[in-house]
């Protein structure tokens, strides 16, 4: 459970949520605005702490960790992709991809890194700086950066929110490839049914609870489910 504030103004953003993000799968998290998607992602990723309950990542209960240990666990085992690509403008694409490894003092696994870079389709653009890349290319660099350390799980927060549909499709295709071909685990918050349809399963949140799970989603089945949730929200 996650509550913001206290007393009469307290907001219960997550309410009795029990959920497992399956390893080696691509999971999308959807729900109306304010349903708790960001809160769930932040708590699962160790960016925020639950009010009560537990989060386990790779056999470790996050609530048992001190802040410093939590930071190290995030660094070593969790990858992040945000809506804004968050690349450093003074570094080229390759330097951005390896930056987290460099900061942690870790040597990249060359074969892994080469495979990830090959999958971005940007091998000939590695010396370009972010300003010389399109939005879709920048986000693929950001995904490669998240994958570079072979994290146990990658959390993606609206990764296609700033992209047109074609660039979005390239990024989503890359995320799906990371799961299907590279065996990664991805959890993605999105409000876009097309983006969600790239996932193996979709979790639907409403009012801080998981209200449904859909396997093998299509844009249409996701859209229909979202409409019914929005209808409930609006009291229809
Ligand atoms: P979503 O990502 O689905 O839009 P959020 O997780 O951002 O939903 O929010 C869930 C609920 O928690 C909402 O009612 C929101 O207003 C509230 N909330 C989120 N963050 C905070 C915060 N830092 N302080 C107070 N309330 C918050």
PDB file of C-alpha atoms and ligand atoms in Angstrom:
ATOM      1  CA  UNK A   1       0.000   0.000   0.000  1.00  0.00           C
ATOM      2  CA  UNK A   2       1.138   3.524  -0.699  1.00  0.00           C
ATOM      3  CA  UNK A   3      -0.456   6.546   0.914  1.00  0.00           C
ATOM      4  CA  UNK A   4       0.527  10.131   0.245  1.00  0.00           C
ATOM      5  CA  UNK A   5       0.025  12.646   3.038  1.00  0.00           C
ATOM      6  CA  UNK A   6      -1.876  11.922   6.231  1.00  0.00           C
ATOM      7  CA  UNK A   7      -5.157  12.589   8.003  1.00  0.00           C
ATOM      8  CA  UNK A   8      -8.084  13.880   6.007  1.00  0.00           C
ATOM      9  CA  UNK A   9      -5.997  14.805   2.987  1.00  0.00           C
ATOM     10  CA  UNK A  10      -4.337  11.384   2.697  1.00  0.00           C
ATOM     11  CA  UNK A  11      -4.470   9.822  -0.761  1.00  0.00           C
ATOM     12  CA  UNK A  12      -4.291   6.053  -1.056  1.00  0.00           C
ATOM     13  CA  UNK A  13      -2.427   5.789  -4.367  1.00  0.00           C
ATOM     14  CA  UNK A  14      -1.931   2.010  -4.120  1.00  0.00           C
ATOM     15  CA  UNK A  15      -4.400  -0.150  -2.284  1.00  0.00           C
ATOM     16  CA  UNK A  16      -3.690  -3.820  -1.508  1.00  0.00           C
ATOM     17  CA  UNK A  17      -1.839  -4.409  -4.762  1.00  0.00           C
ATOM     18  CA  UNK A  18      -0.332  -7.868  -5.160  1.00  0.00           C
ATOM     19  CA  UNK A  19       1.470  -8.274  -8.432  1.00  0.00           C
ATOM     20  CA  UNK A  20       4.357 -10.168  -9.962  1.00  0.00           C
ATOM     21  CA  UNK A  21       6.211  -8.898 -12.992  1.00  0.00           C
ATOM     22  CA  UNK A  22       7.170 -12.124 -14.792  1.00  0.00           C
ATOM     23  CA  UNK A  23      10.826 -12.530 -15.691  1.00  0.00           C
ATOM     24  CA  UNK A  24      11.619 -12.726 -19.384  1.00  0.00           C
ATOM     25  CA  UNK A  25       8.350 -11.050 -20.337  1.00  0.00           C
ATOM     26  CA  UNK A  26       7.230  -7.624 -21.511  1.00  0.00           C
ATOM     27  CA  UNK A  27       4.539  -6.232 -19.199  1.00  0.00           C
ATOM     28  CA  UNK A  28       2.571  -3.051 -19.856  1.00  0.00           C
ATOM     29  CA  UNK A  29       0.870  -1.154 -17.037  1.00  0.00           C
ATOM     30  CA  UNK A  30      -2.192   0.852 -18.020  1.00  0.00           C
ATOM     31  CA  UNK A  31      -4.996   2.705 -16.312  1.00  0.00           C
ATOM     32  CA  UNK A  32      -6.791   6.028 -16.241  1.00  0.00           C
ATOM     33  CA  UNK A  33      -4.912   9.129 -15.149  1.00  0.00           C
ATOM     34  CA  UNK A  34      -4.455   9.085 -11.373  1.00  0.00           C
ATOM     35  CA  UNK A  35      -4.997   5.320 -11.122  1.00  0.00           C
ATOM     36  CA  UNK A  36      -1.564   4.785  -9.558  1.00  0.00           C
ATOM     37  CA  UNK A  37       0.600   3.712 -12.503  1.00  0.00           C
ATOM     38  CA  UNK A  38       3.526   6.011 -11.707  1.00  0.00           C
ATOM     39  CA  UNK A  39       3.302   5.259  -8.018  1.00  0.00           C
ATOM     40  CA  UNK A  40       3.353   1.519  -8.704  1.00  0.00           C
ATOM     41  CA  UNK A  41       6.321   1.839 -11.037  1.00  0.00           C
ATOM     42  CA  UNK A  42       8.257   4.050  -8.646  1.00  0.00           C
ATOM     43  CA  UNK A  43       7.668   1.659  -5.752  1.00  0.00           C
ATOM     44  CA  UNK A  44       8.553  -1.436  -7.813  1.00  0.00           C
ATOM     45  CA  UNK A  45      11.724   0.258  -9.043  1.00  0.00           C
ATOM     46  CA  UNK A  46      12.894   1.421  -5.627  1.00  0.00           C
ATOM     47  CA  UNK A  47      12.495   5.094  -6.519  1.00  0.00           C
ATOM     48  CA  UNK A  48       9.891   5.482  -3.776  1.00  0.00           C
ATOM     49  CA  UNK A  49       8.995   3.443  -0.705  1.00  0.00           C
ATOM     50  CA  UNK A  50       5.709   1.756   0.130  1.00  0.00           C
ATOM     51  CA  UNK A  51       3.698   2.827   3.168  1.00  0.00           C
ATOM     52  CA  UNK A  52       3.167  -0.851   3.949  1.00  0.00           C
ATOM     53  CA  UNK A  53       3.903  -4.080   2.145  1.00  0.00           C
ATOM     54  CA  UNK A  54       6.943  -5.448   0.359  1.00  0.00           C
ATOM     55  CA  UNK A  55       8.653  -5.222  -2.999  1.00  0.00           C
ATOM     56  CA  UNK A  56      11.025  -8.000  -4.036  1.00  0.00           C
ATOM     57  CA  UNK A  57      13.543  -7.512  -6.820  1.00  0.00           C
ATOM     58  CA  UNK A  58      15.855 -10.386  -7.665  1.00  0.00           C
ATOM     59  CA  UNK A  59      15.431 -11.966  -4.232  1.00  0.00           C
ATOM     60  CA  UNK A  60      15.916  -8.734  -2.271  1.00  0.00           C
ATOM     61  CA  UNK A  61      13.150  -6.987  -0.307  1.00  0.00           C
ATOM     62  CA  UNK A  62      13.579  -3.312  -1.116  1.00  0.00           C
ATOM     63  CA  UNK A  63      12.083  -2.084   2.153  1.00  0.00           C
ATOM     64  CA  UNK A  64      14.868  -3.817   4.085  1.00  0.00           C
ATOM     65  CA  UNK A  65      17.543  -1.755   2.368  1.00  0.00           C
ATOM     66  CA  UNK A  66      19.064   1.507   3.554  1.00  0.00           C
ATOM     67  CA  UNK A  67      18.970   4.328   1.006  1.00  0.00           C
ATOM     68  CA  UNK A  68      22.559   3.749  -0.087  1.00  0.00           C
ATOM     69  CA  UNK A  69      22.008   0.020  -0.628  1.00  0.00           C
ATOM     70  CA  UNK A  70      18.821   0.798  -2.519  1.00  0.00           C
ATOM     71  CA  UNK A  71      20.709   3.193  -4.794  1.00  0.00           C
ATOM     72  CA  UNK A  72      23.287   0.508  -5.503  1.00  0.00           C
ATOM     73  CA  UNK A  73      20.629  -2.101  -6.218  1.00  0.00           C
ATOM     74  CA  UNK A  74      18.938   0.289  -8.654  1.00  0.00           C
ATOM     75  CA  UNK A  75      22.244   1.001 -10.326  1.00  0.00           C
ATOM     76  CA  UNK A  76      23.263  -2.651 -10.673  1.00  0.00           C
ATOM     77  CA  UNK A  77      20.011  -4.471 -11.312  1.00  0.00           C
ATOM     78  CA  UNK A  78      17.431  -2.034 -12.653  1.00  0.00           C
ATOM     79  CA  UNK A  79      17.348  -0.100 -15.907  1.00  0.00           C
ATOM     80  CA  UNK A  80      15.230   2.986 -16.552  1.00  0.00           C
ATOM     81  CA  UNK A  81      13.795   4.578 -19.666  1.00  0.00           C
ATOM     82  CA  UNK A  82      11.884   7.839 -19.306  1.00  0.00           C
ATOM     83  CA  UNK A  83       9.581   9.787 -21.568  1.00  0.00           C
ATOM     84  CA  UNK A  84      12.209  12.515 -21.952  1.00  0.00           C
ATOM     85  CA  UNK A  85      15.247  10.679 -23.201  1.00  0.00           C
ATOM     86  CA  UNK A  86      17.562  12.153 -20.544  1.00  0.00           C
ATOM     87  CA  UNK A  87      20.701  11.834 -22.634  1.00  0.00           C
ATOM     88  CA  UNK A  88      23.712  14.004 -21.893  1.00  0.00           C
ATOM     89  CA  UNK A  89      24.053  16.469 -24.764  1.00  0.00           C
ATOM     90  CA  UNK A  90      27.845  16.714 -24.568  1.00  0.00           C
ATOM     91  CA  UNK A  91      28.375  12.966 -24.941  1.00  0.00           C
ATOM     92  CA  UNK A  92      27.953  11.007 -28.153  1.00  0.00           C
ATOM     93  CA  UNK A  93      25.538   8.075 -28.443  1.00  0.00           C
ATOM     94  CA  UNK A  94      28.075   5.415 -27.476  1.00  0.00           C
ATOM     95  CA  UNK A  95      29.312   7.441 -24.494  1.00  0.00           C
ATOM     96  CA  UNK A  96      25.726   7.887 -23.345  1.00  0.00           C
ATOM     97  CA  UNK A  97      25.103   4.149 -23.607  1.00  0.00           C
ATOM     98  CA  UNK A  98      28.147   3.242 -21.518  1.00  0.00           C
ATOM     99  CA  UNK A  99      27.906   6.154 -19.061  1.00  0.00           C
ATOM    100  CA  UNK A 100      26.195   4.228 -16.225  1.00  0.00           C
ATOM    101  CA  UNK A 101      28.777   1.443 -16.526  1.00  0.00           C
ATOM    102  CA  UNK A 102      31.591   3.977 -16.575  1.00  0.00           C
ATOM    103  CA  UNK A 103      30.221   5.790 -13.522  1.00  0.00           C
ATOM    104  CA  UNK A 104      29.908   2.498 -11.659  1.00  0.00           C
ATOM    105  CA  UNK A 105      33.460   1.600 -12.657  1.00  0.00           C
ATOM    106  CA  UNK A 106      32.252  -1.540 -14.418  1.00  0.00           C
ATOM    107  CA  UNK A 107      33.739  -2.887 -17.612  1.00  0.00           C
ATOM    108  CA  UNK A 108      31.099  -3.520 -20.243  1.00  0.00           C
ATOM    109  CA  UNK A 109      30.524  -7.082 -21.388  1.00  0.00           C
ATOM    110  CA  UNK A 110      31.703  -6.413 -24.929  1.00  0.00           C
ATOM    111  CA  UNK A 111      29.692  -9.133 -26.660  1.00  0.00           C
ATOM    112  CA  UNK A 112      26.525  -8.081 -24.838  1.00  0.00           C
ATOM    113  CA  UNK A 113      27.070  -4.420 -25.576  1.00  0.00           C
ATOM    114  CA  UNK A 114      27.735  -5.140 -29.247  1.00  0.00           C
ATOM    115  CA  UNK A 115      24.526  -7.184 -29.478  1.00  0.00           C
ATOM    116  CA  UNK A 116      22.500  -4.404 -27.832  1.00  0.00           C
ATOM    117  CA  UNK A 117      24.011  -1.752 -30.087  1.00  0.00           C
ATOM    118  CA  UNK A 118      23.384  -3.894 -33.147  1.00  0.00           C
ATOM    119  CA  UNK A 119      19.745  -4.212 -32.098  1.00  0.00           C
ATOM    120  CA  UNK A 120      19.354  -0.433 -31.854  1.00  0.00           C
ATOM    121  CA  UNK A 121      20.066  -0.163 -35.567  1.00  0.00           C
ATOM    122  CA  UNK A 122      22.322   2.786 -34.721  1.00  0.00           C
ATOM    123  CA  UNK A 123      25.749   1.239 -35.199  1.00  0.00           C
ATOM    124  CA  UNK A 124      26.629   3.909 -37.771  1.00  0.00           C
ATOM    125  CA  UNK A 125      25.446   6.758 -35.556  1.00  0.00           C
ATOM    126  CA  UNK A 126      27.379   6.025 -32.385  1.00  0.00           C
ATOM    127  CA  UNK A 127      29.650   9.068 -32.719  1.00  0.00           C
ATOM    128  CA  UNK A 128      26.698  11.431 -33.102  1.00  0.00           C
ATOM    129  CA  UNK A 129      25.561  13.601 -30.232  1.00  0.00           C
ATOM    130  CA  UNK A 130      21.911  13.562 -29.178  1.00  0.00           C
ATOM    131  CA  UNK A 131      21.167  16.834 -31.002  1.00  0.00           C
ATOM    132  CA  UNK A 132      22.204  15.119 -34.251  1.00  0.00           C
ATOM    133  CA  UNK A 133      19.776  12.249 -33.719  1.00  0.00           C
ATOM    134  CA  UNK A 134      16.011  12.073 -34.190  1.00  0.00           C
ATOM    135  CA  UNK A 135      13.748  11.571 -31.188  1.00  0.00           C
ATOM    136  CA  UNK A 136      13.273   7.899 -32.013  1.00  0.00           C
ATOM    137  CA  UNK A 137      17.017   7.421 -32.346  1.00  0.00           C
ATOM    138  CA  UNK A 138      17.649   9.200 -29.040  1.00  0.00           C
ATOM    139  CA  UNK A 139      15.149   6.981 -27.279  1.00  0.00           C
ATOM    140  CA  UNK A 140      16.778   3.871 -28.752  1.00  0.00           C
ATOM    141  CA  UNK A 141      20.066   5.130 -27.305  1.00  0.00           C
ATOM    142  CA  UNK A 142      18.301   5.528 -23.961  1.00  0.00           C
ATOM    143  CA  UNK A 143      16.962   1.951 -24.180  1.00  0.00           C
ATOM    144  CA  UNK A 144      20.447   0.660 -25.036  1.00  0.00           C
ATOM    145  CA  UNK A 145      21.807   2.574 -22.033  1.00  0.00           C
ATOM    146  CA  UNK A 146      19.203   0.936 -19.806  1.00  0.00           C
ATOM    147  CA  UNK A 147      20.159  -2.505 -21.143  1.00  0.00           C
ATOM    148  CA  UNK A 148      23.939  -2.031 -21.109  1.00  0.00           C
ATOM    149  CA  UNK A 149      24.481  -3.379 -17.601  1.00  0.00           C
ATOM    150  CA  UNK A 150      22.222  -6.422 -18.241  1.00  0.00           C
ATOM    151  CA  UNK A 151      19.740  -5.327 -15.556  1.00  0.00           C
ATOM    152  CA  UNK A 152      17.291  -7.838 -14.096  1.00  0.00           C
ATOM    153  CA  UNK A 153      14.425  -5.569 -15.075  1.00  0.00           C
ATOM    154  CA  UNK A 154      13.937  -2.421 -17.127  1.00  0.00           C
ATOM    155  CA  UNK A 155      11.202   0.051 -16.167  1.00  0.00           C
ATOM    156  CA  UNK A 156       9.993   2.285 -18.974  1.00  0.00           C
ATOM    157  CA  UNK A 157       7.763   5.263 -18.123  1.00  0.00           C
ATOM    158  CA  UNK A 158       5.768   6.352 -21.193  1.00  0.00           C
ATOM    159  CA  UNK A 159       8.806   5.678 -23.430  1.00  0.00           C
ATOM    160  CA  UNK A 160       6.926   6.659 -26.604  1.00  0.00           C
ATOM    161  CA  UNK A 161       5.138   9.667 -25.106  1.00  0.00           C
ATOM    162  CA  UNK A 162       7.334  12.171 -26.973  1.00  0.00           C
ATOM    163  CA  UNK A 163       7.504  10.264 -30.263  1.00  0.00           C
ATOM    164  CA  UNK A 164       5.429  10.081 -33.415  1.00  0.00           C
ATOM    165  CA  UNK A 165       3.962   6.693 -34.234  1.00  0.00           C
ATOM    166  CA  UNK A 166       6.757   5.572 -36.544  1.00  0.00           C
ATOM    167  CA  UNK A 167       9.548   6.470 -34.131  1.00  0.00           C
ATOM    168  CA  UNK A 168       7.468   4.954 -31.334  1.00  0.00           C
ATOM    169  CA  UNK A 169       7.166   1.711 -33.264  1.00  0.00           C
ATOM    170  CA  UNK A 170      10.947   1.525 -33.628  1.00  0.00           C
ATOM    171  CA  UNK A 171      11.444   1.976 -29.903  1.00  0.00           C
ATOM    172  CA  UNK A 172       8.697  -0.524 -29.028  1.00  0.00           C
ATOM    173  CA  UNK A 173      10.120  -3.026 -31.502  1.00  0.00           C
ATOM    174  CA  UNK A 174      13.493  -2.682 -29.824  1.00  0.00           C
ATOM    175  CA  UNK A 175      11.970  -3.181 -26.356  1.00  0.00           C
ATOM    176  CA  UNK A 176      10.150  -6.291 -27.555  1.00  0.00           C
ATOM    177  CA  UNK A 177      13.326  -7.618 -29.137  1.00  0.00           C
ATOM    178  CA  UNK A 178      15.181  -7.087 -25.856  1.00  0.00           C
ATOM    179  CA  UNK A 179      12.646  -9.424 -24.246  1.00  0.00           C
ATOM    180  CA  UNK A 180      12.188 -12.028 -26.982  1.00  0.00           C
ATOM    181  CA  UNK A 181      15.764 -12.310 -28.203  1.00  0.00           C
ATOM    182  CA  UNK A 182      17.804 -11.156 -25.218  1.00  0.00           C
ATOM    183  CA  UNK A 183      15.632 -12.599 -22.444  1.00  0.00           C
ATOM    184  CA  UNK A 184      15.233  -9.285 -20.620  1.00  0.00           C
ATOM    185  CA  UNK A 185      12.319  -8.336 -18.347  1.00  0.00           C
ATOM    186  CA  UNK A 186      10.509  -5.076 -19.072  1.00  0.00           C
ATOM    187  CA  UNK A 187       7.698  -3.240 -17.293  1.00  0.00           C
ATOM    188  CA  UNK A 188       6.314  -0.257 -19.207  1.00  0.00           C
ATOM    189  CA  UNK A 189       3.810   2.341 -18.093  1.00  0.00           C
ATOM    190  CA  UNK A 190       1.830   3.676 -21.034  1.00  0.00           C
ATOM    191  CA  UNK A 191      -1.539   5.171 -21.869  1.00  0.00           C
ATOM    192  CA  UNK A 192      -1.259   4.163 -25.528  1.00  0.00           C
ATOM    193  CA  UNK A 193      -3.107   0.954 -26.530  1.00  0.00           C
ATOM    194  CA  UNK A 194      -0.814   0.498 -29.525  1.00  0.00           C
ATOM    195  CA  UNK A 195       2.259   0.647 -27.275  1.00  0.00           C
ATOM    196  CA  UNK A 196       0.641  -1.782 -24.832  1.00  0.00           C
ATOM    197  CA  UNK A 197      -0.050  -4.218 -27.676  1.00  0.00           C
ATOM    198  CA  UNK A 198       3.705  -4.828 -28.030  1.00  0.00           C
ATOM    199  CA  UNK A 199       3.710  -6.329 -24.532  1.00  0.00           C
ATOM    200  CA  UNK A 200       3.123  -9.985 -23.605  1.00  0.00           C
ATOM    201  CA  UNK A 201       0.617  -8.946 -20.966  1.00  0.00           C
ATOM    202  CA  UNK A 202      -1.137  -5.797 -19.783  1.00  0.00           C
ATOM    203  CA  UNK A 203      -1.978  -5.001 -16.163  1.00  0.00           C
ATOM    204  CA  UNK A 204      -4.873  -2.578 -15.723  1.00  0.00           C
ATOM    205  CA  UNK A 205      -4.994  -0.292 -12.712  1.00  0.00           C
ATOM    206  CA  UNK A 206      -7.991   1.660 -11.456  1.00  0.00           C
ATOM    207  CA  UNK A 207      -8.197   3.581  -8.186  1.00  0.00           C
ATOM    208  CA  UNK A 208      -4.927   2.139  -6.946  1.00  0.00           C
ATOM    209  CA  UNK A 209      -5.880  -1.490  -7.555  1.00  0.00           C
ATOM    210  CA  UNK A 210      -5.021  -4.023 -10.234  1.00  0.00           C
ATOM    211  CA  UNK A 211      -8.403  -4.682 -11.800  1.00  0.00           C
ATOM    212  CA  UNK A 212      -7.492  -6.839 -14.780  1.00  0.00           C
ATOM    213  CA  UNK A 213      -4.722  -8.646 -16.628  1.00  0.00           C
ATOM    214  CA  UNK A 214      -4.736  -9.278 -20.361  1.00  0.00           C
ATOM    215  CA  UNK A 215      -2.485 -11.778 -22.132  1.00  0.00           C
ATOM    216  CA  UNK A 216      -1.563 -11.298 -25.799  1.00  0.00           C
ATOM    217  CA  UNK A 217      -3.130  -7.837 -26.077  1.00  0.00           C
ATOM    218  CA  UNK A 218      -4.085  -6.154 -29.329  1.00  0.00           C
ATOM    219  CA  UNK A 219      -4.610  -2.401 -29.735  1.00  0.00           C
ATOM    220  CA  UNK A 220      -8.356  -2.975 -30.042  1.00  0.00           C
ATOM    221  CA  UNK A 221      -8.786  -5.244 -27.004  1.00  0.00           C
ATOM    222  CA  UNK A 222      -6.720  -2.841 -24.897  1.00  0.00           C
ATOM    223  CA  UNK A 223      -8.678   0.166 -26.142  1.00  0.00           C
ATOM    224  CA  UNK A 224     -11.982  -1.544 -25.339  1.00  0.00           C
ATOM    225  CA  UNK A 225     -10.825  -2.425 -21.822  1.00  0.00           C
ATOM    226  CA  UNK A 226      -9.567   1.133 -21.220  1.00  0.00           C
ATOM    227  CA  UNK A 227     -12.872   2.582 -22.394  1.00  0.00           C
ATOM    228  CA  UNK A 228     -14.751   0.501 -19.870  1.00  0.00           C
ATOM    229  CA  UNK A 229     -12.350   1.624 -17.107  1.00  0.00           C
ATOM    230  CA  UNK A 230     -12.696   5.276 -18.089  1.00  0.00           C
ATOM    231  CA  UNK A 231     -16.450   4.759 -18.071  1.00  0.00           C
ATOM    232  CA  UNK A 232     -16.330   3.412 -14.524  1.00  0.00           C
ATOM    233  CA  UNK A 233     -14.119   6.356 -13.499  1.00  0.00           C
ATOM    234  CA  UNK A 234     -16.616   8.816 -14.925  1.00  0.00           C
ATOM    235  CA  UNK A 235     -19.428   7.069 -13.094  1.00  0.00           C
ATOM    236  CA  UNK A 236     -21.119   5.851 -16.279  1.00  0.00           C
TER     237      UNK A 236
HETATM  238  P1  LIG B   1      -1.026   7.745 -12.666  1.00  0.00           P
HETATM  239  O1  LIG B   1       0.433   7.536 -12.903  1.00  0.00           O
HETATM  240  O2  LIG B   1      -1.839   6.529 -12.994  1.00  0.00           O
HETATM  241  O3  LIG B   1      -1.581   8.953 -13.323  1.00  0.00           O
HETATM  242  P2  LIG B   1      -0.211   8.395  -9.965  1.00  0.00           P
HETATM  243  O4  LIG B   1       0.519   7.212  -9.463  1.00  0.00           O
HETATM  244  O5  LIG B   1       0.590   9.554 -10.449  1.00  0.00           O
HETATM  245  O6  LIG B   1      -1.239   7.932 -11.090  1.00  0.00           O
HETATM  246  O7  LIG B   1      -1.188   8.950  -8.819  1.00  0.00           O
HETATM  247  C1  LIG B   1      -2.044   8.126  -8.064  1.00  0.00           C
HETATM  248  C2  LIG B   1      -2.736   8.985  -7.015  1.00  0.00           C
HETATM  249  O8  LIG B   1      -1.798   9.459  -6.071  1.00  0.00           O
HETATM  250  C3  LIG B   1      -3.427  10.205  -7.590  1.00  0.00           C
HETATM  251  O9  LIG B   1      -4.603  10.446  -6.839  1.00  0.00           O
HETATM  252  C4  LIG B   1      -2.415  11.304  -7.354  1.00  0.00           C
HETATM  253  O10 LIG B   1      -3.045  12.561  -7.257  1.00  0.00           O
HETATM  254  C5  LIG B   1      -1.768  10.878  -6.048  1.00  0.00           C
HETATM  255  N1  LIG B   1      -0.368  11.293  -5.934  1.00  0.00           N
HETATM  256  C6  LIG B   1       0.639  10.922  -6.746  1.00  0.00           C
HETATM  257  N2  LIG B   1       1.813  11.435  -6.341  1.00  0.00           N
HETATM  258  C7  LIG B   1       1.527  12.173  -5.237  1.00  0.00           C
HETATM  259  C8  LIG B   1       2.323  12.961  -4.331  1.00  0.00           C
HETATM  260  N3  LIG B   1       3.645  13.071  -4.480  1.00  0.00           N
HETATM  261  N4  LIG B   1       1.678  13.582  -3.311  1.00  0.00           N
HETATM  262  C9  LIG B   1       0.353  13.443  -3.152  1.00  0.00           C
HETATM  263  N5  LIG B   1      -0.446  12.713  -3.941  1.00  0.00           N
HETATM  264  C10 LIG B   1       0.129  12.078  -4.986  1.00  0.00           C
END
